[in-house]
mmCIF file of N, CA, C and O and ligand atoms in Angstrom:
data_model
loop_
_atom_site.group_PDB
_atom_site.id
_atom_site.type_symbol
_atom_site.label_atom_id
_atom_site.label_comp_id
_atom_site.label_asym_id
_atom_site.label_seq_id
_atom_site.Cartn_x
_atom_site.Cartn_y
_atom_site.Cartn_z
ATOM 1 N N MET A 236 0.962 -1.068 -0.048
ATOM 2 C CA MET A 236 -0.062 -0.036 -0.079
ATOM 3 C C MET A 236 0.959 1.213 0.060
ATOM 4 O O MET A 236 1.764 1.493 0.940
ATOM 5 N N SER A 237 0.745 2.135 -0.959
ATOM 6 C CA SER A 237 1.548 3.354 -1.153
ATOM 7 C C SER A 237 0.929 4.474 -0.166
ATOM 8 O O SER A 237 -0.168 4.296 0.108
ATOM 9 N N ILE A 238 1.735 5.555 -0.018
ATOM 10 C CA ILE A 238 1.335 6.591 0.766
ATOM 11 C C ILE A 238 0.147 7.339 0.181
ATOM 12 O O ILE A 238 -0.769 7.578 0.939
ATOM 13 N N SER A 239 -0.030 7.394 -1.039
ATOM 14 C CA SER A 239 -1.078 8.082 -1.688
ATOM 15 C C SER A 239 -2.395 7.399 -1.386
ATOM 16 O O SER A 239 -3.550 7.795 -1.219
ATOM 17 N N ASN A 240 -2.189 6.036 -1.522
ATOM 18 C CA ASN A 240 -3.320 5.148 -1.235
ATOM 19 C C ASN A 240 -3.815 5.427 0.230
ATOM 20 O O ASN A 240 -5.069 5.439 0.505
ATOM 21 N N LEU A 241 -2.885 5.506 1.154
ATOM 22 C CA LEU A 241 -3.178 5.647 2.593
ATOM 23 C C LEU A 241 -3.980 6.932 2.812
ATOM 24 O O LEU A 241 -4.922 7.111 3.490
ATOM 25 N N ILE A 242 -3.442 7.996 2.047
ATOM 26 C CA ILE A 242 -4.108 9.403 2.244
ATOM 27 C C ILE A 242 -5.381 9.441 1.611
ATOM 28 O O ILE A 242 -6.383 9.880 2.312
ATOM 29 N N LEU A 243 -5.501 8.791 0.609
ATOM 30 C CA LEU A 243 -6.855 8.601 -0.098
ATOM 31 C C LEU A 243 -7.878 7.740 0.725
ATOM 32 O O LEU A 243 -9.076 8.416 0.983
ATOM 33 N N THR A 244 -7.350 6.846 1.334
ATOM 34 C CA THR A 244 -8.243 5.919 2.275
ATOM 35 C C THR A 244 -8.645 7.045 3.561
ATOM 36 O O THR A 244 -9.768 6.872 3.947
ATOM 37 N N TYR A 245 -7.591 7.751 3.951
ATOM 38 C CA TYR A 245 -7.812 8.459 5.188
ATOM 39 C C TYR A 245 -9.049 9.586 4.758
ATOM 40 O O TYR A 245 -9.917 9.752 5.595
ATOM 41 N N VAL A 246 -8.750 10.210 3.717
ATOM 42 C CA VAL A 246 -9.741 11.235 3.239
ATOM 43 C C VAL A 246 -11.119 10.619 3.061
ATOM 44 O O VAL A 246 -12.243 11.118 3.570
ATOM 45 N N VAL A 247 -11.251 9.515 2.478
ATOM 46 C CA VAL A 247 -12.597 8.791 2.196
ATOM 47 C C VAL A 247 -13.291 8.554 3.484
ATOM 48 O O VAL A 247 -14.401 8.850 3.696
ATOM 49 N N VAL A 248 -12.423 8.069 4.511
ATOM 50 C CA VAL A 248 -13.038 7.758 5.921
ATOM 51 C C VAL A 248 -13.507 9.016 6.569
ATOM 52 O O VAL A 248 -14.634 8.917 7.153
ATOM 53 N N LEU A 249 -12.732 9.947 6.392
ATOM 54 C CA LEU A 249 -13.008 11.315 7.055
ATOM 55 C C LEU A 249 -14.286 11.893 6.419
ATOM 56 O O LEU A 249 -15.124 12.286 7.237
ATOM 57 N N MET A 250 -14.287 11.867 5.189
ATOM 58 C CA MET A 250 -15.553 12.459 4.497
ATOM 59 C C MET A 250 -16.758 11.522 4.892
ATOM 60 O O MET A 250 -17.850 12.043 5.098
ATOM 61 N N GLY A 251 -16.624 10.161 4.867
ATOM 62 C CA GLY A 251 -17.627 9.312 5.220
ATOM 63 C C GLY A 251 -18.220 9.583 6.701
ATOM 64 O O GLY A 251 -19.440 9.689 6.866
ATOM 65 N N GLY A 252 -17.258 9.860 7.589
ATOM 66 C CA GLY A 252 -17.735 10.221 8.894
ATOM 67 C C GLY A 252 -18.360 11.585 8.971
ATOM 68 O O GLY A 252 -19.436 11.659 9.702
ATOM 69 N N LEU A 253 -17.855 12.502 8.286
ATOM 70 C CA LEU A 253 -18.543 13.841 8.282
ATOM 71 C C LEU A 253 -19.915 13.745 7.748
ATOM 72 O O LEU A 253 -20.862 14.321 8.265
ATOM 73 N N ILE A 254 -20.084 12.992 6.477
ATOM 74 C CA ILE A 254 -21.417 12.823 6.124
ATOM 75 C C ILE A 254 -22.409 12.080 7.051
ATOM 76 O O ILE A 254 -23.463 12.568 7.400
ATOM 77 N N ALA A 255 -21.875 11.066 7.801
ATOM 78 C CA ALA A 255 -22.535 10.242 8.783
ATOM 79 C C ALA A 255 -23.122 11.263 9.868
ATOM 80 O O ALA A 255 -24.190 11.122 10.221
ATOM 81 N N VAL A 256 -22.073 12.186 10.342
ATOM 82 C CA VAL A 256 -22.513 13.050 11.443
ATOM 83 C C VAL A 256 -23.576 13.882 11.035
ATOM 84 O O VAL A 256 -24.506 14.274 11.700
ATOM 85 N N GLY A 257 -23.366 14.586 9.725
ATOM 86 C CA GLY A 257 -24.325 15.342 9.150
ATOM 87 C C GLY A 257 -25.630 14.743 9.099
ATOM 88 O O GLY A 257 -26.654 15.501 9.548
ATOM 89 N N VAL A 258 -25.857 13.573 8.656
ATOM 90 C CA VAL A 258 -27.088 12.991 8.412
ATOM 91 C C VAL A 258 -27.800 12.715 9.731
ATOM 92 O O VAL A 258 -28.915 12.936 10.074
ATOM 93 N N TYR A 259 -26.905 12.177 10.717
ATOM 94 C CA TYR A 259 -27.393 11.884 11.976
ATOM 95 C C TYR A 259 -27.936 13.277 12.747
ATOM 96 O O TYR A 259 -29.036 13.323 13.284
ATOM 97 N N THR A 260 -27.275 14.482 12.590
ATOM 98 C CA THR A 260 -27.545 15.661 13.018
ATOM 99 C C THR A 260 -29.009 16.125 12.409
ATOM 100 O O THR A 260 -29.790 16.536 13.238
ATOM 101 N N GLU A 261 -28.976 16.016 11.187
ATOM 102 C CA GLU A 261 -30.194 16.455 10.467
ATOM 103 C C GLU A 261 -31.498 15.476 10.946
ATOM 104 O O GLU A 261 -32.618 16.142 11.295
ATOM 105 N N LEU A 262 -31.306 14.241 11.096
ATOM 106 C CA LEU A 262 -32.493 13.286 11.612
ATOM 107 C C LEU A 262 -32.731 13.755 13.084
ATOM 108 O O LEU A 262 -33.908 13.852 13.292
ATOM 109 N N ARG A 263 -31.694 13.926 13.936
ATOM 110 C CA ARG A 263 -32.150 14.451 15.323
ATOM 111 C C ARG A 263 -32.881 15.685 15.198
ATOM 112 O O ARG A 263 -33.772 15.827 16.070
ATOM 113 N N ARG A 264 -32.421 16.675 14.470
ATOM 114 C CA ARG A 264 -33.171 18.002 14.443
ATOM 115 C C ARG A 264 -34.576 17.766 13.914
ATOM 116 O O ARG A 264 -35.330 18.535 14.503
ATOM 117 N N ARG A 265 -34.729 16.928 12.940
ATOM 118 C CA ARG A 265 -36.084 16.896 12.494
ATOM 119 C C ARG A 265 -37.000 16.116 13.540
ATOM 120 O O ARG A 265 -38.131 16.453 13.571
ATOM 121 N N ARG A 266 -36.488 15.180 14.278
ATOM 122 C CA ARG A 266 -37.252 14.428 15.260
ATOM 123 C C ARG A 266 -37.617 15.376 16.387
ATOM 124 O O ARG A 266 -38.496 15.081 17.010
ATOM 125 N N PHE A 267 -36.792 16.282 16.829
ATOM 126 C CA PHE A 267 -37.097 17.117 17.937
ATOM 127 C C PHE A 267 -37.846 18.332 17.667
ATOM 128 O O PHE A 267 -38.156 19.107 18.535
ATOM 129 N N GLN A 268 -38.091 18.524 16.311
ATOM 130 C CA GLN A 268 -39.024 19.614 16.042
ATOM 131 C C GLN A 268 -40.569 19.388 16.600
ATOM 132 O O GLN A 268 -41.001 18.258 16.455
ATOM 133 N N PRO A 269 -40.933 20.553 17.292
ATOM 134 C CA PRO A 269 -42.379 20.429 17.842
ATOM 135 C C PRO A 269 -43.490 20.016 16.790
ATOM 136 O O PRO A 269 -43.438 20.576 15.701
ATOM 137 N N SER A 270 -44.180 18.941 17.052
ATOM 138 C CA SER A 270 -45.247 18.598 16.090
ATOM 139 C C SER A 270 -46.604 18.891 16.735
ATOM 140 O O SER A 270 -47.618 18.826 16.024
ATOM 141 N N ALA A 271 -46.671 19.201 18.035
ATOM 142 C CA ALA A 271 -47.820 19.450 18.657
ATOM 143 C C ALA A 271 -48.510 20.862 18.192
ATOM 144 O O ALA A 271 -49.719 21.007 18.264
ATOM 145 N N SER A 272 -47.648 21.724 17.852
ATOM 146 C CA SER A 272 -47.987 23.112 17.473
ATOM 147 C C SER A 272 -48.405 23.295 16.060
ATOM 148 O O SER A 272 -48.648 24.452 15.732
ATOM 149 N N GLU A 273 -48.492 22.197 15.266
ATOM 150 C CA GLU A 273 -49.015 22.371 13.898
ATOM 151 C C GLU A 273 -50.427 22.494 13.810
ATOM 152 O O GLU A 273 -50.912 23.279 12.862
ATOM 153 N N ASP A 274 -51.164 22.148 14.757
ATOM 154 C CA ASP A 274 -52.652 22.476 14.828
ATOM 155 C C ASP A 274 -52.919 23.967 14.960
ATOM 156 O O ASP A 274 -52.033 24.620 15.769
ATOM 157 N N ARG A 275 -53.845 24.549 14.430
ATOM 158 C CA ARG A 275 -54.075 25.979 14.684
ATOM 159 C C ARG A 275 -55.149 26.175 16.080
ATOM 160 O O ARG A 275 -55.888 25.266 16.127
ATOM 161 N N ILE A 276 -54.755 27.226 16.572
ATOM 162 C CA ILE A 276 -55.572 27.253 17.847
ATOM 163 C C ILE A 276 -56.660 28.405 17.529
ATOM 164 O O ILE A 276 -56.442 29.549 16.938
ATOM 165 N N PHE A 277 -57.852 28.153 18.045
ATOM 166 C CA PHE A 277 -58.977 29.049 17.764
ATOM 167 C C PHE A 277 -59.609 29.521 19.036
ATOM 168 O O PHE A 277 -59.577 28.549 20.148
ATOM 169 N N ARG A 278 -60.057 30.610 19.336
ATOM 170 C CA ARG A 278 -60.618 31.057 20.379
ATOM 171 C C ARG A 278 -61.972 31.678 20.142
ATOM 172 O O ARG A 278 -62.016 32.589 19.197
ATOM 173 N N CYS A 279 -63.154 31.124 20.561
ATOM 174 C CA CYS A 279 -64.554 31.653 20.229
ATOM 175 C C CYS A 279 -64.678 33.014 20.774
ATOM 176 O O CYS A 279 -64.400 33.436 21.899
ATOM 177 N N ARG A 280 -65.193 33.762 19.826
ATOM 178 C CA ARG A 280 -65.405 35.211 20.063
ATOM 179 C C ARG A 280 -66.706 35.503 20.911
ATOM 180 O O ARG A 280 -67.094 36.383 21.558
ATOM 181 N N ARG A 281 -67.541 34.405 20.836
ATOM 182 C CA ARG A 281 -68.904 34.475 21.554
ATOM 183 C C ARG A 281 -68.725 33.949 22.935
ATOM 184 O O ARG A 281 -69.249 34.560 23.943
ATOM 185 N N CYS A 282 -68.193 32.685 23.162
ATOM 186 C CA CYS A 282 -68.181 32.108 24.536
ATOM 187 C C CYS A 282 -66.825 31.886 25.064
ATOM 188 O O CYS A 282 -66.804 31.466 26.242
ATOM 189 N N GLY A 283 -65.688 32.243 24.172
ATOM 190 C CA GLY A 283 -64.528 32.318 24.836
ATOM 191 C C GLY A 283 -63.792 30.870 24.873
ATOM 192 O O GLY A 283 -62.721 30.597 25.372
ATOM 193 N N TYR A 284 -64.439 29.800 24.140
ATOM 194 C CA TYR A 284 -63.923 28.560 24.411
ATOM 195 C C TYR A 284 -62.745 28.520 23.441
ATOM 196 O O TYR A 284 -62.621 28.890 22.324
ATOM 197 N N VAL A 285 -61.622 27.721 23.853
ATOM 198 C CA VAL A 285 -60.310 27.583 23.201
ATOM 199 C C VAL A 285 -60.361 26.208 22.723
ATOM 200 O O VAL A 285 -60.361 25.223 23.447
ATOM 201 N N TYR A 286 -59.973 26.145 21.468
ATOM 202 C CA TYR A 286 -59.950 24.826 20.873
ATOM 203 C C TYR A 286 -58.830 24.839 19.705
ATOM 204 O O TYR A 286 -58.474 25.708 19.246
ATOM 205 N N THR A 287 -58.629 23.524 19.231
ATOM 206 C CA THR A 287 -57.666 23.526 17.972
ATOM 207 C C THR A 287 -58.329 22.731 17.000
ATOM 208 O O THR A 287 -59.284 22.019 17.090
ATOM 209 N N ASP A 288 -57.846 23.005 15.672
ATOM 210 C CA ASP A 288 -58.241 22.293 14.470
ATOM 211 C C ASP A 288 -57.081 22.123 13.574
ATOM 212 O O ASP A 288 -55.998 22.579 13.793
ATOM 213 N N ASP A 289 -57.406 21.581 12.454
ATOM 214 C CA ASP A 289 -56.447 21.212 11.373
ATOM 215 C C ASP A 289 -55.839 22.416 11.083
ATOM 216 O O ASP A 289 -56.399 23.442 10.871
ATOM 217 N N PRO A 290 -54.454 22.361 10.659
ATOM 218 C CA PRO A 290 -53.569 23.653 10.087
ATOM 219 C C PRO A 290 -54.155 24.091 8.910
ATOM 220 O O PRO A 290 -53.759 25.296 8.356
ATOM 221 N N ASP A 291 -54.909 23.388 8.120
ATOM 222 C CA ASP A 291 -55.262 23.763 6.678
ATOM 223 C C ASP A 291 -56.615 24.387 6.714
ATOM 224 O O ASP A 291 -57.046 24.840 5.613
ATOM 225 N N VAL A 292 -57.156 24.670 7.811
ATOM 226 C CA VAL A 292 -58.423 25.361 7.746
ATOM 227 C C VAL A 292 -58.373 26.740 8.381
ATOM 228 O O VAL A 292 -57.597 26.969 9.356
ATOM 229 N N ASP A 293 -58.957 27.810 7.637
ATOM 230 C CA ASP A 293 -58.718 29.096 8.086
ATOM 231 C C ASP A 293 -59.835 29.517 9.099
ATOM 232 O O ASP A 293 -59.367 30.320 10.058
ATOM 233 N N ARG A 294 -60.989 29.031 8.859
ATOM 234 C CA ARG A 294 -61.951 29.305 10.088
ATOM 235 C C ARG A 294 -62.624 27.979 10.465
ATOM 236 O O ARG A 294 -62.723 27.086 9.775
ATOM 237 N N SER A 295 -62.858 28.099 11.747
ATOM 238 C CA SER A 295 -63.446 26.793 12.302
ATOM 239 C C SER A 295 -64.613 26.979 13.312
ATOM 240 O O SER A 295 -64.634 28.158 13.934
ATOM 241 N N ARG A 296 -65.656 26.144 13.255
ATOM 242 C CA ARG A 296 -66.764 26.494 14.007
ATOM 243 C C ARG A 296 -66.576 25.980 15.414
ATOM 244 O O ARG A 296 -66.025 24.864 15.685
ATOM 245 N N CYS A 297 -66.920 26.719 16.410
ATOM 246 C CA CYS A 297 -66.947 26.483 17.779
ATOM 247 C C CYS A 297 -67.826 25.282 18.229
ATOM 248 O O CYS A 297 -68.826 25.161 17.775
ATOM 249 N N VAL A 298 -67.168 24.291 19.009
ATOM 250 C CA VAL A 298 -67.784 23.212 19.385
ATOM 251 C C VAL A 298 -68.904 23.395 20.483
ATOM 252 O O VAL A 298 -69.873 22.603 20.506
ATOM 253 N N GLN A 299 -68.694 24.500 20.998
ATOM 254 C CA GLN A 299 -69.662 24.853 22.169
ATOM 255 C C GLN A 299 -70.812 25.596 21.650
ATOM 256 O O GLN A 299 -71.957 25.146 22.116
ATOM 257 N N CYS A 300 -70.817 26.406 20.834
ATOM 258 C CA CYS A 300 -71.986 27.327 20.439
ATOM 259 C C CYS A 300 -72.001 27.437 18.923
ATOM 260 O O CYS A 300 -73.139 28.066 18.533
ATOM 261 N N GLY A 301 -71.194 26.991 18.127
ATOM 262 C CA GLY A 301 -71.316 27.093 16.662
ATOM 263 C C GLY A 301 -70.866 28.292 15.969
ATOM 264 O O GLY A 301 -71.064 28.454 14.859
ATOM 265 N N GLN A 302 -70.440 29.256 16.591
ATOM 266 C CA GLN A 302 -69.749 30.443 16.276
ATOM 267 C C GLN A 302 -68.515 30.201 15.167
ATOM 268 O O GLN A 302 -67.693 29.493 15.702
ATOM 269 N N LEU A 303 -68.615 30.780 14.114
ATOM 270 C CA LEU A 303 -67.337 30.695 13.239
ATOM 271 C C LEU A 303 -66.183 31.707 13.565
ATOM 272 O O LEU A 303 -66.324 32.875 13.656
ATOM 273 N N ASN A 304 -65.124 31.098 13.906
ATOM 274 C CA ASN A 304 -63.991 31.823 14.450
ATOM 275 C C ASN A 304 -62.627 31.740 13.539
ATOM 276 O O ASN A 304 -62.624 30.729 12.902
ATOM 277 N N GLU A 305 -61.918 32.681 13.436
ATOM 278 C CA GLU A 305 -60.585 32.684 12.832
ATOM 279 C C GLU A 305 -59.437 32.426 13.697
ATOM 280 O O GLU A 305 -59.503 32.633 14.854
ATOM 281 N N ALA A 306 -58.521 31.640 13.113
ATOM 282 C CA ALA A 306 -57.327 31.202 13.951
ATOM 283 C C ALA A 306 -56.630 32.252 14.671
ATOM 284 O O ALA A 306 -56.461 33.309 13.974
ATOM 285 N N ILE A 307 -55.994 32.032 15.794
ATOM 286 C CA ILE A 307 -55.083 33.008 16.485
ATOM 287 C C ILE A 307 -53.734 32.849 15.830
ATOM 288 O O ILE A 307 -53.215 31.807 15.698
ATOM 289 N N GLU A 308 -53.242 33.974 15.401
ATOM 290 C CA GLU A 308 -51.834 33.984 14.805
ATOM 291 C C GLU A 308 -50.891 34.437 15.953
ATOM 292 O O GLU A 308 -51.224 35.371 16.643
ATOM 293 N N PHE A 309 -49.745 33.669 15.981
ATOM 294 C CA PHE A 309 -48.730 34.105 17.055
ATOM 295 C C PHE A 309 -47.699 35.043 16.293
ATOM 296 O O PHE A 309 -47.241 34.792 15.314
HETATM 297 ZN ZN1 LIG B 270 -68.417 29.418 21.286
#
């Protein structure tokens, strides 16, 4: 095994390690992102009831009194 082969092997191992660490970090970051806050929060203007609904709806009907409410933006 020549010196250039050793260097090449070292570089390949180093690059592979860096890529593995990068992928691992990315997977960890995705896993720890909050998933509970994806739902939209609504607060009824008539009775004050606070509830959540799917993120793709702009307006949601109150479960208590039927009033149509808009989502609370943070
Ligand atoms: Zn209500």
